[in-house]
C-alpha positions as MATLAB code, in Angstrom:
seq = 'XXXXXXXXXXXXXXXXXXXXXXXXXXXXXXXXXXXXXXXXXXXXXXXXXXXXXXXXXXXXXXXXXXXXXXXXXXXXXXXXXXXXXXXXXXXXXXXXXXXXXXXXXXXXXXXXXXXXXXXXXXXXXXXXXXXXXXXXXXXX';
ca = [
      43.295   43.346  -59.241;
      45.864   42.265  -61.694;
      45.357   44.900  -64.201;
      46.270   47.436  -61.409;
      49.699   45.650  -61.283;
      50.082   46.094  -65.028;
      53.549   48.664  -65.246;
      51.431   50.476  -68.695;
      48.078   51.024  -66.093;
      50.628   51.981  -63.005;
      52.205   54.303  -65.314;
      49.033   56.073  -66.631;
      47.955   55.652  -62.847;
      51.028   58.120  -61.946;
      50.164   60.882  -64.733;
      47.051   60.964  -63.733;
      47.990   61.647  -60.567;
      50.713   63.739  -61.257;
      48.108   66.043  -63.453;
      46.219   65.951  -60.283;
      48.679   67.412  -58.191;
      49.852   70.054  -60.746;
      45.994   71.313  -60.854;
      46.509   71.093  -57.032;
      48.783   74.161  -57.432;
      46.480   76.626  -57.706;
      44.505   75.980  -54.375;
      47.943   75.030  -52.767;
      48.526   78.675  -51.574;
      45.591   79.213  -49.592;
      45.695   75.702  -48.068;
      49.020   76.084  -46.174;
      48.053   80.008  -45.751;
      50.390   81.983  -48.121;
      48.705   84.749  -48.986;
      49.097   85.853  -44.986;
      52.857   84.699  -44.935;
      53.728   86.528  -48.149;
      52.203   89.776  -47.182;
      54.914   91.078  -45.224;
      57.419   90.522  -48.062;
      58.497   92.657  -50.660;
      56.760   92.664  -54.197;
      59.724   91.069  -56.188;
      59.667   87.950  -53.528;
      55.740   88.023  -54.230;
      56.098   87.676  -57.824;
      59.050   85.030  -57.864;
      57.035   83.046  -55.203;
      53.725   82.868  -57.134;
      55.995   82.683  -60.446;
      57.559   79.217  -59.490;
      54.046   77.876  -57.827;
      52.959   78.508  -61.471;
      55.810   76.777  -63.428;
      56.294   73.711  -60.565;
      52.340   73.231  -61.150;
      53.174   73.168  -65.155;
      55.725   70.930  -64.776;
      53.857   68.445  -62.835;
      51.374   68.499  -65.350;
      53.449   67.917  -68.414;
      55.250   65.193  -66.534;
      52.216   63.697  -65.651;
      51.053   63.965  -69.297;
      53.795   61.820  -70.747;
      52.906   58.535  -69.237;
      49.429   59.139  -69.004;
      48.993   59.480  -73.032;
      52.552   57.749  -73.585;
      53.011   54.875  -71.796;
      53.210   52.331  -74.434;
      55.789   54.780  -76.185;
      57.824   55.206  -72.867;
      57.907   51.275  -72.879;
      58.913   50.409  -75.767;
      62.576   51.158  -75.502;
      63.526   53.451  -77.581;
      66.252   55.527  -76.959;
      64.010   58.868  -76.320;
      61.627   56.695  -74.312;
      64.367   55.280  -71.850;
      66.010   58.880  -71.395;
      62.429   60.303  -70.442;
      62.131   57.255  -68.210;
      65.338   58.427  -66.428;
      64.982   61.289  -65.858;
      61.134   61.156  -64.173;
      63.225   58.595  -62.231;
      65.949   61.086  -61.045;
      63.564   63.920  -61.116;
      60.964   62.488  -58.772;
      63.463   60.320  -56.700;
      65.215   63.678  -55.353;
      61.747   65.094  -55.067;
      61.670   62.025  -52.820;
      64.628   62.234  -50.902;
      63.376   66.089  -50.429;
      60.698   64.586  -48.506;
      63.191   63.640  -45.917;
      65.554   66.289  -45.942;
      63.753   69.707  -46.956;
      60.802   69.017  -44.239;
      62.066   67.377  -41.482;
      59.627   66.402  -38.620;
      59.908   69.941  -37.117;
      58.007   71.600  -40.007;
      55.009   69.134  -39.560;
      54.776   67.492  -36.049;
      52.355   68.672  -34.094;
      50.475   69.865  -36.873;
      47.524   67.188  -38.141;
      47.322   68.678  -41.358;
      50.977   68.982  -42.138;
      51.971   65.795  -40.808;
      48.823   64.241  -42.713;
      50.642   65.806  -45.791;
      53.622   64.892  -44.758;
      52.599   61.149  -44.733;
      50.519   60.972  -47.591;
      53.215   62.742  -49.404;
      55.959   60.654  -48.492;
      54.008   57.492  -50.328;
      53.331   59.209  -53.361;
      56.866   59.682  -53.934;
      57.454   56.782  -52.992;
      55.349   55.233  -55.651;
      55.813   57.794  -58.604;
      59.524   57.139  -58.297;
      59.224   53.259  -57.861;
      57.227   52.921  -61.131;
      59.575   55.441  -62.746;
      62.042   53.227  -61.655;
      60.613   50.230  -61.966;
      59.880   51.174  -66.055;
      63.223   52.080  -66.550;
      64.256   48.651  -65.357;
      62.607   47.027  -67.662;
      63.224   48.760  -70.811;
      67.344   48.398  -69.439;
];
């Protein structure tokens, strides 16, 4: 149990994850029904819709990459290291406060699936951004 509370095994803990979710991306569509709510728009909206699925999966992925192979190297307090730690920090701390704002209880009450996300999403973030944070704190 003390290994999980290691900050270099949270860390690769949160890539992994954060891969995870990126791969997520391409069943995403289908599982909060897409395909039927984009059919009525036009083909440009289409394309920029299934464009930035694409590039927010990417980006998960990469982000997830860095402390999954790079941990130790995020750690160790170098200059590049502690940037990259700050801004994973910022980046997933608005994703965050997103959580909150961008889907308030409207968009997923009612709804066992959505408010299941809705909860199970709101502790990832949670987590991703308090070891983010948490790292960056102690290479400071």
């Amino acid at each position: 149990m003390n290994g999980l509370l290691d900050l270099g095994v949270q860390l690769r803990l949160v890539g992994a994850v954060l891969v995870g979710v990126g791969l997520f991306h391409a069943a995403l569509p289908r599982v909060i029904g897409w395909p039927a709510d984009l059919a009525g728009s036009t083909l440009m909206t289409r394309r920029v819709s299934w464009a930035h699925l694409f590039f927010i999966g990417l980006t998960c992925v990469l982000l997830g990459l860095l402390p999954l192979l790079l941990g130790r190297e995020l750690l160790a307090g170098s200059p590049l290291g502690t940037a990259l730690l700050a801004g994973q920090t910022v980046f997933w701390g608005t994703r965050w406060l997103f959580q909150f704002t961008v889907f308030p209880p409207r968009l997923w009450r009612g709804d066992a699936l959505r408010t299941v996300g809705h909860i199970a999403f709101s502790g990832l973030w949670t987590w991703v951004t308090a070891v983010f944070a948490w790292a960056l704190w102690r290479v400071l």
